[in-house]
Coordinates of C-alpha atoms in Angstrom, one line a residue:
X56 CA 40.3 45.5 -11.6
X57 CA 41.8 42.1 -12.7
X58 CA 45.0 43.2 -12.2
X59 CA 44.9 45.2 -9.1
X60 CA 43.8 41.9 -7.7
X61 CA 46.4 39.2 -8.4
X62 CA 48.9 42.3 -7.5
X63 CA 47.2 42.6 -3.9
X64 CA 47.6 38.3 -3.5
X65 CA 51.3 38.1 -4.3
X66 CA 52.4 41.3 -2.9
X67 CA 50.4 39.3 0.6
X68 CA 51.6 35.9 0.3
X69 CA 55.2 37.6 -0.5
X70 CA 54.8 39.3 2.3
X71 CA 53.6 36.1 4.7
X72 CA 56.0 34.2 3.0
X73 CA 58.7 36.1 4.1
X74 CA 57.7 37.2 7.2
X75 CA 56.9 33.4 7.9
X76 CA 60.8 32.2 6.7
X77 CA 62.7 34.6 8.3
X78 CA 60.7 33.2 11.7
X79 CA 61.3 29.0 10.3
X80 CA 61.1 27.1 12.9
X81 CA 59.6 23.3 13.8
X82 CA 58.0 23.1 17.2
X83 CA 57.7 20.5 19.2
X84 CA 54.6 18.7 18.8
X85 CA 55.4 19.1 15.3
X86 CA 57.6 16.4 15.6
X87 CA 55.2 14.2 17.2
X88 CA 53.7 13.7 14.0
X89 CA 56.9 12.5 12.4
X90 CA 56.8 10.1 14.7
X91 CA 53.9 8.2 13.6
X92 CA 54.6 8.3 10.0
X93 CA 58.5 6.5 10.6
X94 CA 56.2 4.0 12.3
X95 CA 54.0 4.2 9.0
X96 CA 57.0 3.9 6.9
X97 CA 58.4 1.0 9.3
X98 CA 55.0 -0.8 8.6
X99 CA 53.8 -0.7 12.5
X100 CA 50.9 1.2 11.3
X101 CA 49.6 5.5 12.0
X102 CA 51.1 4.4 15.9
X103 CA 53.4 6.6 18.2
X104 CA 54.9 3.4 19.4
X105 CA 55.0 -0.1 18.1
X106 CA 52.2 -2.3 19.5
X107 CA 50.0 0.1 21.6
X108 CA 47.4 1.6 19.0
X109 CA 47.1 5.5 20.5
X110 CA 46.2 7.9 17.7
X111 CA 48.5 10.9 19.1
X112 CA 47.9 13.2 16.1
X113 CA 44.5 15.6 15.8
X114 CA 45.0 15.8 12.4
X115 CA 44.5 13.3 10.4
X116 CA 44.7 14.4 7.0
X117 CA 47.8 16.0 8.4
X118 CA 49.1 12.6 9.3
X119 CA 48.9 11.0 5.9
X120 CA 49.5 13.9 3.8
X121 CA 53.0 14.1 5.9
X122 CA 53.1 10.4 5.3
X123 CA 52.8 10.7 0.9
X124 CA 54.8 13.9 2.0
X125 CA 57.9 11.7 2.9
X126 CA 57.0 9.1 -0.1
X127 CA 57.5 11.3 -2.4
X128 CA 59.9 13.0 -0.7
X129 CA 62.5 10.1 -0.9
X130 CA 64.9 10.6 1.0
X131 CA 65.0 14.4 2.3
X132 CA 64.1 15.0 5.9
X133 CA 60.9 14.4 7.3
X134 CA 61.7 17.8 9.1
X135 CA 62.3 19.4 5.8
X136 CA 59.1 18.1 3.9
X137 CA 56.9 19.6 7.1
X138 CA 58.6 22.9 6.8
X139 CA 57.9 22.8 3.2
X140 CA 54.0 21.7 3.6
X141 CA 53.1 23.7 6.2
X142 CA 54.9 27.1 4.4
X143 CA 53.2 26.1 0.8
X144 CA 49.7 25.4 2.0
X145 CA 49.6 28.6 4.6
X146 CA 50.6 30.8 1.5
X147 CA 48.1 28.7 -0.4
X148 CA 45.0 29.7 2.2
X149 CA 45.9 32.6 2.4
X150 CA 46.1 33.3 -1.3
X151 CA 42.5 31.8 -1.4
X152 CA 41.2 33.5 1.0
X153 CA 42.0 36.7 -1.1
X154 CA 40.2 35.2 -4.4
X155 CA 37.4 34.3 -2.3
X156 CA 36.9 37.9 -1.3
X157 CA 37.6 39.1 -5.0
X158 CA 34.9 36.7 -6.4
X159 CA 32.4 38.0 -3.6
X160 CA 32.6 41.5 -4.8
X161 CA 33.1 41.1 -8.5
X162 CA 29.7 41.2 -9.5
X163 CA 29.0 44.5 -8.1
X164 CA 31.5 45.9 -10.0
X165 CA 31.3 44.8 -13.3
X166 CA 32.0 48.0 -15.7
X167 CA 33.3 50.1 -12.8
X168 CA 36.8 50.8 -12.6
X169 CA 38.1 50.0 -9.0
X170 CA 41.1 49.5 -6.9
X171 CA 41.5 46.1 -4.9
X172 CA 43.4 46.4 -2.1
X173 CA 44.6 43.8 0.3
X174 CA 42.5 44.6 4.3
X175 CA 41.7 41.6 6.1
X176 CA 45.3 39.6 4.5
X177 CA 47.0 42.3 5.8
X178 CA 45.5 42.2 9.6
X179 CA 46.5 38.1 9.8
X180 CA 50.3 38.1 8.7
X181 CA 50.5 40.9 11.1
X182 CA 49.7 39.2 14.2
X183 CA 53.3 37.6 14.7
X184 CA 52.1 34.0 15.6
X185 CA 50.3 33.7 12.1
X186 CA 53.9 34.0 11.1
X187 CA 55.1 31.9 13.7
X188 CA 53.1 28.8 12.6
X189 CA 53.0 28.7 8.8
X190 CA 56.5 26.5 9.2
X191 CA 55.8 25.2 13.0
X192 CA 55.2 21.7 11.5
X193 CA 51.8 21.2 12.7
X194 CA 48.4 21.1 10.8
X195 CA 47.8 25.2 11.0
X196 CA 49.0 25.7 7.4
X197 CA 46.5 22.3 6.1
X198 CA 44.1 24.4 8.4
X199 CA 44.3 27.9 6.4
X200 CA 44.3 25.9 2.7
X201 CA 41.9 24.4 4.0
X202 CA 39.3 27.6 4.9
X203 CA 40.9 29.2 2.3
X204 CA 39.5 26.8 -0.1
X205 CA 36.3 26.3 1.4
X206 CA 35.3 30.3 1.4
X207 CA 36.5 30.5 -1.7
X208 CA 33.9 27.6 -3.4
X209 CA 31.5 28.9 -0.8
X210 CA 31.3 32.4 -2.5
X211 CA 31.4 30.7 -6.0
X212 CA 28.3 28.2 -5.0
X213 CA 26.3 31.1 -3.4
X214 CA 26.5 32.8 -6.6
X215 CA 25.7 30.4 -9.2
X216 CA 21.9 31.3 -9.5
X217 CA 22.3 34.6 -10.0
X218 CA 24.9 33.6 -13.0
X219 CA 24.0 32.0 -15.9
X220 CA 27.5 30.4 -16.8
X221 CA 28.6 29.6 -13.4
X222 CA 30.4 26.7 -13.2
X223 CA 28.9 26.7 -9.7
X224 CA 25.4 25.9 -11.0
X225 CA 25.7 21.8 -11.5
X226 CA 25.7 18.9 -9.2
X227 CA 29.6 18.3 -10.4
X228 CA 30.1 21.7 -8.8
X229 CA 27.7 21.2 -5.5
X230 CA 29.1 17.2 -4.8
X231 CA 32.6 19.0 -4.8
X232 CA 31.2 21.5 -2.4
X233 CA 29.9 18.5 0.0
X234 CA 33.8 16.5 -0.6
X235 CA 35.1 19.5 1.2
X236 CA 33.0 20.7 3.9
X237 CA 33.1 17.0 5.4
X238 CA 36.4 16.6 5.1
X239 CA 36.7 19.3 7.7
X240 CA 36.5 16.6 10.8
X241 CA 39.6 15.2 9.4
X242 CA 42.1 18.5 9.5
X243 CA 40.6 19.3 12.4
X244 CA 37.7 17.8 15.0
X245 CA 36.4 21.0 16.0
X246 CA 36.6 22.3 12.0
X247 CA 33.1 20.1 11.6
X248 CA 31.3 23.6 13.2
X249 CA 32.3 24.9 10.0
X250 CA 32.0 22.1 7.8
X251 CA 28.4 20.8 9.4
X252 CA 27.3 24.0 8.5
X253 CA 27.9 24.3 5.0
X254 CA 26.5 20.6 4.4
X255 CA 23.0 22.1 6.2
X256 CA 23.1 25.2 4.2
X257 CA 23.8 22.7 0.7
X258 CA 20.9 20.3 1.7
X259 CA 18.3 23.0 2.4
X260 CA 19.2 24.7 -1.2
X261 CA 19.1 21.8 -3.3
X262 CA 16.3 20.2 -3.2
X263 CA 14.8 16.6 -4.3
X264 CA 15.9 13.6 -3.2
X265 CA 18.6 12.9 -5.6
X266 CA 21.1 16.1 -4.7
X267 CA 20.3 15.8 -1.3
X268 CA 21.7 12.0 -1.4
X269 CA 24.9 13.0 -3.4
X270 CA 25.8 15.6 -0.7
X271 CA 25.4 13.6 2.5
X272 CA 27.0 10.9 0.1
X273 CA 29.8 13.0 -0.9
X274 CA 30.4 14.9 2.2
X275 CA 30.0 12.1 4.9
X276 CA 31.7 8.9 3.4
X277 CA 35.4 9.8 3.7
X278 CA 34.4 10.6 7.3
X279 CA 32.0 8.1 9.0
X280 CA 34.6 5.3 7.2
X281 CA 37.3 7.2 9.1
X282 CA 35.2 7.3 12.2
X283 CA 34.3 3.3 12.3
X284 CA 38.0 2.9 11.2
X285 CA 39.4 5.0 14.2
X286 CA 36.7 3.7 16.5
X287 CA 38.0 -0.5 15.5
X288 CA 41.8 0.3 15.6
X289 CA 41.9 2.7 18.6
X290 CA 38.7 2.1 20.0
X291 CA 38.1 5.5 20.6
X292 CA 35.2 8.0 19.2
X293 CA 37.9 10.5 19.4
X294 CA 41.2 11.5 18.6
X295 CA 44.0 10.3 21.7
X296 CA 44.3 13.9 21.5
X297 CA 41.1 15.2 22.6
X298 CA 40.7 12.4 25.4
X299 CA 44.4 13.5 26.9
X300 CA 42.9 17.3 26.7
X301 CA 39.3 16.7 27.4
X302 CA 38.2 17.7 24.8
X303 CA 34.6 17.8 25.9
X304 CA 35.2 19.9 29.1
X305 CA 35.5 23.5 30.4
X306 CA 37.7 25.9 31.4
X307 CA 36.4 29.3 30.9
X308 CA 38.2 31.0 32.8
X309 CA 41.1 29.9 31.7
X310 CA 39.9 30.9 28.2
X311 CA 39.2 34.0 29.0
X312 CA 42.9 34.6 30.0
X313 CA 44.2 32.5 26.7
X314 CA 41.8 35.8 24.7
X315 CA 43.2 38.4 26.6
X316 CA 47.0 36.8 25.9
X317 CA 46.1 36.8 22.0
X318 CA 44.3 40.4 22.5
X319 CA 47.2 41.9 24.7
X320 CA 50.3 42.3 22.5
X321 CA 48.3 43.9 19.1
X322 CA 45.2 45.3 20.1
X323 CA 43.4 43.2 18.0
X324 CA 40.3 45.3 18.8
X325 CA 41.7 47.9 16.4
X326 CA 41.5 46.0 13.4
X327 CA 38.8 44.0 14.0
X328 CA 36.3 47.6 14.6
X329 CA 37.9 49.5 11.6
X330 CA 37.6 46.2 9.1
X331 CA 33.5 46.3 10.8
X332 CA 33.3 50.4 9.9
X333 CA 34.8 49.1 6.3
X334 CA 32.2 45.8 5.4
X335 CA 29.7 48.9 6.6
X336 CA 30.7 51.1 4.1
X337 CA 31.3 48.5 1.4
X338 CA 27.6 46.9 2.3
X339 CA 25.9 51.1 2.0
X340 CA 28.2 51.9 -1.4
X341 CA 26.7 48.5 -2.4
X342 CA 23.1 48.9 -1.2
X343 CA 23.6 53.3 -3.7
X344 CA 24.9 51.3 -6.5
X345 CA 21.5 50.7 -9.0
X346 CA 21.3 46.8 -9.4
X347 CA 18.7 44.6 -10.7
X348 CA 16.0 43.4 -8.0
X349 CA 15.7 39.4 -8.6
X350 CA 11.8 39.3 -7.6
X351 CA 10.5 35.6 -7.1
X352 CA 8.2 33.9 -9.6
X353 CA 4.6 33.5 -9.5
X354 CA 4.0 30.4 -7.0
X355 CA 7.1 30.4 -5.4
X356 CA 6.9 28.6 -2.0
X357 CA 8.4 29.3 0.9
X358 CA 11.0 26.1 0.5
X359 CA 12.3 27.8 -2.7
X360 CA 12.6 30.9 -0.8
X361 CA 14.4 29.4 2.1
X362 CA 17.0 27.8 -0.9
X363 CA 17.4 31.5 -2.7
X364 CA 18.2 32.8 1.1
X365 CA 20.9 30.6 2.0
X366 CA 22.9 30.5 -1.6
X367 CA 23.4 33.8 -1.9
X368 CA 27.0 35.6 -1.1
X369 CA 24.9 37.4 2.0
X370 CA 24.6 34.1 3.7
X371 CA 27.8 33.0 2.7
X372 CA 29.5 36.5 4.8
X373 CA 27.4 35.9 7.5
X374 CA 27.9 31.8 7.6
X375 CA 32.0 32.5 7.7
X376 CA 31.6 35.3 10.1
X377 CA 29.3 33.0 12.2
X378 CA 31.6 30.5 11.9
X379 CA 35.2 32.0 13.7
X380 CA 33.1 33.5 16.1
X381 CA 31.8 30.2 16.8
X382 CA 35.1 28.5 16.5
X383 CA 36.8 31.6 18.9
X384 CA 33.3 30.2 21.7
X385 CA 34.5 27.2 21.7
X386 CA 38.2 27.7 21.8
X387 CA 37.5 29.9 24.7
X388 CA 35.3 27.3 26.8
X389 CA 38.2 24.8 26.9
X390 CA 40.4 26.8 28.3
X391 CA 42.6 27.6 25.2
X392 CA 45.4 26.6 24.6
X393 CA 49.7 26.9 25.6
X394 CA 50.9 28.0 23.0
X395 CA 50.5 32.0 22.5
X396 CA 48.2 32.9 20.2
X397 CA 47.9 29.0 17.8
X398 CA 44.0 28.1 18.4
X399 CA 42.3 31.1 18.0
X400 CA 44.2 32.2 14.5
X401 CA 41.9 29.8 12.1
X402 CA 38.8 31.4 14.3
X403 CA 40.9 34.6 12.8
X404 CA 40.5 33.8 9.9
X405 CA 37.5 33.0 9.2
X406 CA 36.1 36.5 10.5
X407 CA 38.7 37.9 8.4
X408 CA 37.7 36.5 5.4
X409 CA 34.6 38.7 3.9
X410 CA 36.9 41.5 4.0
X411 CA 40.3 39.7 3.1
X412 CA 40.4 42.2 0.2
X413 CA 38.3 45.5 -0.6
X414 CA 37.5 47.0 -3.7
X415 CA 37.9 51.1 -3.7
X416 CA 35.8 52.2 -6.7
X417 CA 37.9 55.0 -9.0
X418 CA 36.1 57.9 -10.8
X419 CA 35.1 57.3 -14.3
X420 CA 31.5 58.5 -15.4
X421 CA 28.9 61.2 -13.8
X422 CA 26.9 58.0 -12.3
X423 CA 29.7 57.5 -9.8
X424 CA 29.2 61.1 -7.7
X425 CA 25.3 60.5 -8.5
X426 CA 26.2 57.1 -6.6
X427 CA 27.7 58.9 -3.5
X428 CA 30.9 57.3 -4.7
X429 CA 33.3 60.1 -4.2
X430 CA 31.7 59.9 0.1
X431 CA 31.9 56.6 0.7
X432 CA 35.9 55.7 -1.8
X433 CA 37.1 58.1 0.6
X434 CA 35.7 56.6 4.1
X435 CA 36.9 53.2 2.5
X436 CA 40.4 54.6 1.5
X437 CA 40.9 56.4 4.8
X438 CA 39.6 53.1 7.0
X439 CA 42.3 50.8 5.0
X440 CA 45.0 53.5 6.0
X441 CA 44.1 52.6 9.4
X442 CA 44.7 49.2 9.2
X443 CA 47.6 49.2 6.9
X444 CA 49.5 51.7 10.0
X445 CA 48.1 49.3 12.4
X446 CA 49.4 46.2 10.7
X447 CA 52.5 47.7 10.3
X448 CA 53.0 48.6 13.9
X449 CA 52.1 44.9 15.0
X450 CA 54.3 43.5 12.9
X451 CA 57.1 44.6 14.5
X452 CA 55.5 44.2 18.0
X453 CA 57.7 42.5 20.9
X454 CA 54.3 40.1 21.5
X455 CA 54.7 38.8 25.0
X456 CA 57.8 40.0 25.2
X457 CA 60.9 38.3 28.3
X458 CA 57.7 36.6 29.2
X459 CA 56.8 34.9 26.0
X460 CA 59.8 32.5 27.0
X461 CA 58.6 31.4 30.8
X462 CA 55.4 29.7 32.0
X463 CA 53.8 31.7 34.2
X464 CA 50.4 31.3 35.9
X465 CA 48.3 31.1 32.8
X466 CA 50.4 28.8 31.2
X467 CA 51.1 29.7 27.7
X468 CA 54.2 30.9 26.1
X469 CA 55.3 32.4 22.9
X470 CA 56.4 28.7 21.6
X471 CA 58.4 29.7 19.0
X472 CA 61.2 31.6 21.3
X473 CA 61.1 29.7 24.2
X474 CA 62.1 26.5 22.1
X475 CA 65.2 29.1 19.9
X476 CA 66.1 29.7 23.5
X477 CA 66.3 26.8 24.8
X478 CA 68.2 24.7 22.0
X479 CA 70.2 27.9 21.5
X480 CA 68.9 27.8 17.9
X481 CA 67.5 30.6 16.1
X482 CA 65.8 28.3 13.7
X483 CA 65.5 24.7 15.1
X484 CA 64.4 22.6 12.3
X485 CA 65.5 18.9 13.0
X486 CA 66.0 16.8 15.5
X487 CA 69.3 17.6 15.5
X488 CA 68.6 21.3 16.9
X489 CA 66.9 19.1 19.5
X490 CA 69.4 17.5 20.6
X491 CA 71.1 20.8 22.5
X492 CA 67.2 20.9 24.1
X493 CA 68.0 20.3 28.4
X494 CA 68.2 16.2 28.6
X495 CA 68.1 15.2 24.8
X496 CA 72.1 13.9 24.3
X497 CA 71.2 12.9 28.1
X498 CA 69.2 10.4 26.9
X499 CA 70.7 8.7 24.2
X500 CA 73.9 7.6 25.8
X501 CA 71.8 6.4 28.5
X502 CA 70.2 3.9 26.1
X503 CA 74.1 3.3 25.1
X504 CA 74.9 2.2 28.3
X505 CA 72.2 0.1 28.8
X506 CA 72.5 -2.7 26.6
X507 CA 69.9 -5.2 28.2
X508 CA 66.9 -2.5 28.9
X509 CA 65.8 -0.3 31.3
X510 CA 63.1 2.6 32.2
X511 CA 64.5 5.8 31.8
X512 CA 62.8 8.5 34.6
X513 CA 64.3 12.5 34.3
X514 CA 66.4 13.0 37.4
X515 CA 66.4 16.4 38.7
X516 CA 69.9 17.1 36.9
X517 CA 69.2 17.7 33.8
X518 CA 72.4 15.9 32.2
X519 CA 71.6 12.2 33.3
X520 CA 68.8 10.1 34.3
X521 CA 67.5 7.3 36.7
X522 CA 67.0 4.3 35.5
X523 CA 65.4 1.3 36.4
X524 CA 66.7 -2.2 35.4
X525 CA 64.5 -4.1 33.1
X526 CA 63.3 -7.7 34.9
X527 CA 65.2 -10.7 32.7
X528 CA 63.9 -12.8 31.4
X529 CA 61.6 -10.4 28.8
X530 CA 58.7 -11.6 27.1
X531 CA 58.4 -9.8 23.4
X532 CA 55.6 -7.4 23.3
X533 CA 52.8 -8.6 20.2
X534 CA 53.3 -6.0 17.6
X535 CA 56.6 -4.8 19.0
X536 CA 59.8 -4.2 16.9
X537 CA 63.2 -6.3 18.2
X538 CA 65.9 -4.4 19.9
X539 CA 69.0 -4.3 17.9
X540 CA 71.5 -6.2 17.9
X541 CA 69.7 -8.1 20.6
X542 CA 69.3 -5.3 23.0
X543 CA 66.6 -5.5 26.2
X544 CA 64.0 -3.2 26.1
X545 CA 64.4 0.5 26.5
X546 CA 61.1 3.1 28.3
X547 CA 61.6 6.8 28.4
X548 CA 59.1 8.8 30.5
X549 CA 59.1 12.4 29.6
X550 CA 56.8 15.4 28.0
X551 CA 58.2 15.9 25.1
X552 CA 58.2 13.8 23.2
X553 CA 58.2 15.0 19.5
X554 CA 62.0 15.9 19.8
X555 CA 62.5 13.0 22.0
X556 CA 60.5 10.4 19.1
X557 CA 62.5 11.6 16.5
X558 CA 65.6 11.3 17.8
X559 CA 65.4 7.3 19.6
X560 CA 64.9 4.4 17.8
X561 CA 61.7 2.5 17.2
X562 CA 62.5 0.2 19.1
X563 CA 62.7 2.7 22.3
X564 CA 59.3 3.2 23.8
X565 CA 58.1 6.8 24.2
X566 CA 55.4 7.8 27.1
X567 CA 54.3 10.6 28.4
X568 CA 52.6 11.9 31.8
X569 CA 49.8 13.3 30.5
X570 CA 47.8 11.3 28.0
X571 CA 49.2 11.7 24.3
X572 CA 51.2 8.7 24.2
X573 CA 50.2 6.7 27.3
X574 CA 46.7 4.9 27.3
X575 CA 46.8 4.9 31.0
X576 CA 47.3 8.6 31.6
X577 CA 44.9 9.8 29.1
X578 CA 42.2 7.5 31.1
X579 CA 42.8 10.2 34.2
X580 CA 40.4 12.8 34.7
X581 CA 41.4 16.5 34.2
X582 CA 43.2 18.1 37.5
X583 CA 41.3 21.1 38.2
X584 CA 43.5 24.2 38.1
X585 CA 46.2 22.7 35.8
X586 CA 48.0 23.8 33.2
X587 CA 45.9 24.3 29.8
X588 CA 46.6 21.4 27.9
X589 CA 49.3 19.8 30.3
X590 CA 46.7 18.9 32.9
X591 CA 46.7 15.7 33.6
X592 CA 49.6 14.1 34.7
X593 CA 50.3 10.8 35.7
X594 CA 52.7 9.4 38.9
X595 CA 55.5 7.8 37.7
X596 CA 54.4 4.6 39.7
X597 CA 52.0 3.3 37.1
X598 CA 55.2 3.5 34.2
X599 CA 57.3 0.9 36.8
X600 CA 54.2 -0.9 37.9
X601 CA 52.9 -1.4 34.1
X602 CA 56.7 -2.8 32.6
X603 CA 59.1 -5.3 33.0
X604 CA 60.7 -2.9 35.5
X605 CA 62.3 -3.5 39.3
X606 CA 60.2 -2.5 41.1
X607 CA 61.4 -2.2 45.0
X608 CA 63.9 -0.6 47.1
X609 CA 67.4 0.3 46.5
X610 CA 66.7 0.0 42.9
X611 CA 64.2 2.4 42.3
X612 CA 64.7 6.3 43.0
X613 CA 63.7 7.2 46.5
X614 CA 61.1 9.2 44.9
X615 CA 58.7 6.2 43.9
X616 CA 56.9 4.5 46.9
X617 CA 57.4 1.1 46.8
X618 CA 53.5 0.5 48.3
X619 CA 51.9 3.2 45.9
X620 CA 53.7 1.1 42.7
X621 CA 52.4 -2.6 43.9
X622 CA 48.8 -0.8 44.3
X623 CA 49.1 0.5 40.8
X624 CA 50.5 -3.1 39.7
X625 CA 47.2 -4.3 40.9
X626 CA 44.8 -1.2 39.9
X627 CA 45.9 -2.1 36.8
X628 CA 43.7 -6.3 37.0
X629 CA 40.7 -3.7 37.1
X630 CA 38.1 -6.1 34.5
X631 CA 37.3 -2.8 32.6
X632 CA 41.0 -0.7 32.9
X633 CA 42.5 -4.2 31.4
X634 CA 39.2 -4.2 28.8
X635 CA 40.3 -0.6 27.4
X636 CA 44.5 -1.5 27.7
X637 CA 43.3 -5.2 25.9
X638 CA 41.5 -2.8 23.3
X639 CA 44.9 -0.9 22.2
X640 CA 47.5 -3.8 22.5
X641 CA 46.5 -6.7 22.2
X642 CA 46.7 -8.4 18.5
X643 CA 44.8 -6.1 15.6
X644 CA 42.8 -8.7 14.0
X645 CA 38.4 -9.1 13.2
X646 CA 37.2 -10.3 16.1
X647 CA 39.3 -7.4 18.1
X648 CA 38.0 -4.9 16.0
X649 CA 34.6 -5.3 15.9
X650 CA 35.1 -5.8 19.9
X651 CA 36.5 -2.2 19.7
X652 CA 34.0 -0.6 17.6
X653 CA 31.0 -1.7 19.8
X654 CA 33.2 -0.5 23.4
X655 CA 34.7 2.3 21.6
X656 CA 32.1 4.9 23.4
X657 CA 32.1 3.3 26.8
X658 CA 36.3 3.0 26.5
X659 CA 35.8 6.8 25.4
X660 CA 34.5 7.4 28.3
X661 CA 35.8 5.4 31.0
X662 CA 38.7 7.4 33.3
X663 CA 40.9 5.8 36.1
X664 CA 41.7 7.2 39.5
X665 CA 45.4 8.6 39.6
X666 CA 46.0 7.6 43.2
X667 CA 46.7 3.8 42.8
X668 CA 45.0 2.9 46.5
X669 CA 41.9 5.7 45.2
X670 CA 42.0 3.4 42.1
X671 CA 41.6 0.0 44.0
X672 CA 38.9 1.6 45.8
X673 CA 36.7 2.9 42.7
X674 CA 37.2 -1.1 40.9
X675 CA 36.2 -2.8 44.7
X676 CA 39.9 -4.3 44.8
X677 CA 41.4 -5.2 47.6
X678 CA 44.7 -3.1 49.0
X679 CA 47.9 -4.8 49.4
X680 CA 49.6 -4.7 52.9
X681 CA 52.3 -2.1 52.8
X682 CA 55.4 -3.1 53.1
X683 CA 56.5 -1.2 56.0
X684 CA 59.8 0.1 54.0
X685 CA 60.5 3.5 54.6
X686 CA 60.4 5.7 51.3
X687 CA 60.2 9.0 50.4
X688 CA 56.8 10.5 49.4
X689 CA 55.4 10.3 45.8
X690 CA 56.7 12.3 43.5
X691 CA 53.5 14.3 42.6
X692 CA 54.5 16.0 39.1
X693 CA 57.1 15.8 37.1
X694 CA 60.4 17.4 36.3
X695 CA 61.0 20.9 34.7
X696 CA 60.4 20.5 31.2
X697 CA 58.9 22.6 28.4
X698 CA 55.5 24.2 27.5

């Protein structure tokens, strides 16, 4: 059994690695975190724009892992560091998932001949998006490694009471499991659903205040410490990305579209039905085999009964599958994502955990026939063949087909194929590859041609940018690096922050309309029926109003409204809005940190109206007299950009 289990792991990991490498790429969103790493290395702190404390990355652990990797990698490009870490962690996560499932079945197979076959692992690696996001530069690989480790440790812990020599019986292992469980929220916030559940299981299974105190401290110390840091440094209760996407909202109808978009190309319901049947067969086979019954000792109370129930392999299986379904439900409620399948990969990974591998018993003695071994093994073998056949078909699926590179009504795209097509590179990996994306080379040329400083707005022509000059002299913003050779300040307003952030200097301020790096846009409300993940849209007039840029005709482009700019400039003086912006722009010190901690909850809830006139009314401020100058209608959106 041991030989076949390791062979199954090696084969599955090798297939996954080859498949992921053939589809290697770094997403634009994967480059966003590298801009934060560059600022960390430069001494500006964990920010996207120096002088403005915005947490532009969802995964805290991935950000600092990239920082560590860049320090260890030395002269190696950050993109390659992200590529190596993402792929290695994805492969590690799959291996741990399979080892956890192998350990789950091992006690019942003692003294029996069995063949270990990859099952759920084949399903996962057969889905094309799983291979896409194994090297995307996003935190998907880290999430897989985390979930694989948590599953393996949970199985070890659940079996410990029945295995006297297990190293998982002691408090050190319990503390380690609690630490890993508590770490969940730093990998991705929604993983707190599974990490918190594990901590509850540990608290129920351990009696006495000392073990429980150890669990609380081990599981909560690091997450709580970082939460205090987030509140004091970023003045928010949640990551900036959660605020930008309003993670507490719900979009059930869009979530159903996203779920269908994931299931449709691969008929995922087929392997899920087959694996469910396979799980039932394995359970029935185990029930038919003779196993010693563990009766509770005399005088055992209800509390100890609950402890035994919680710390059992059955509870571990139910928990990991239930957690996966709960995560999937969470994402359906949220509306999913704009990247095809991405956020449902982790829930799928959890659901597949108990059947990542399966044991097929081989004939060995007369007892095998008495326990209906041939029937159960035959049924398991046939179901496995069906799963393997589906995996072979799905692995070669065209996915979304030609629609994968178009932003249709659903707002969902095949992100890898989109950027491969848009850049002309089969494997866009570096910032240099993304220079071939529309407008990217033009932005560098425009910055070089405006040494005095300027605000750059995307025009309808992909080879040029609209330029609004700076008003001189410009005061130095606290915490911002000086421009090279005394050049003036530059701000670029664009959606694709990753490619832009890695191709421009840290002295260039980058802002978007959806709020990932823009504190004003982040505090606007979601647009009803907006594209998922991009459903905030700040008018460009606010960007002009918020900086040292010329604000009048004929200097500003015709699609801007001078009255709107004046109104937005006044709206930014609203005391509550000024307090929010001051919390992330004022120099950091003990007083500022403490003030931010105290006001983080109210700042997180605070919203402004994206229409300047309505924002003035909301804030109770006077509306300036109109200039009377002719102007075109204010531009209500952004120019066509990538997903």
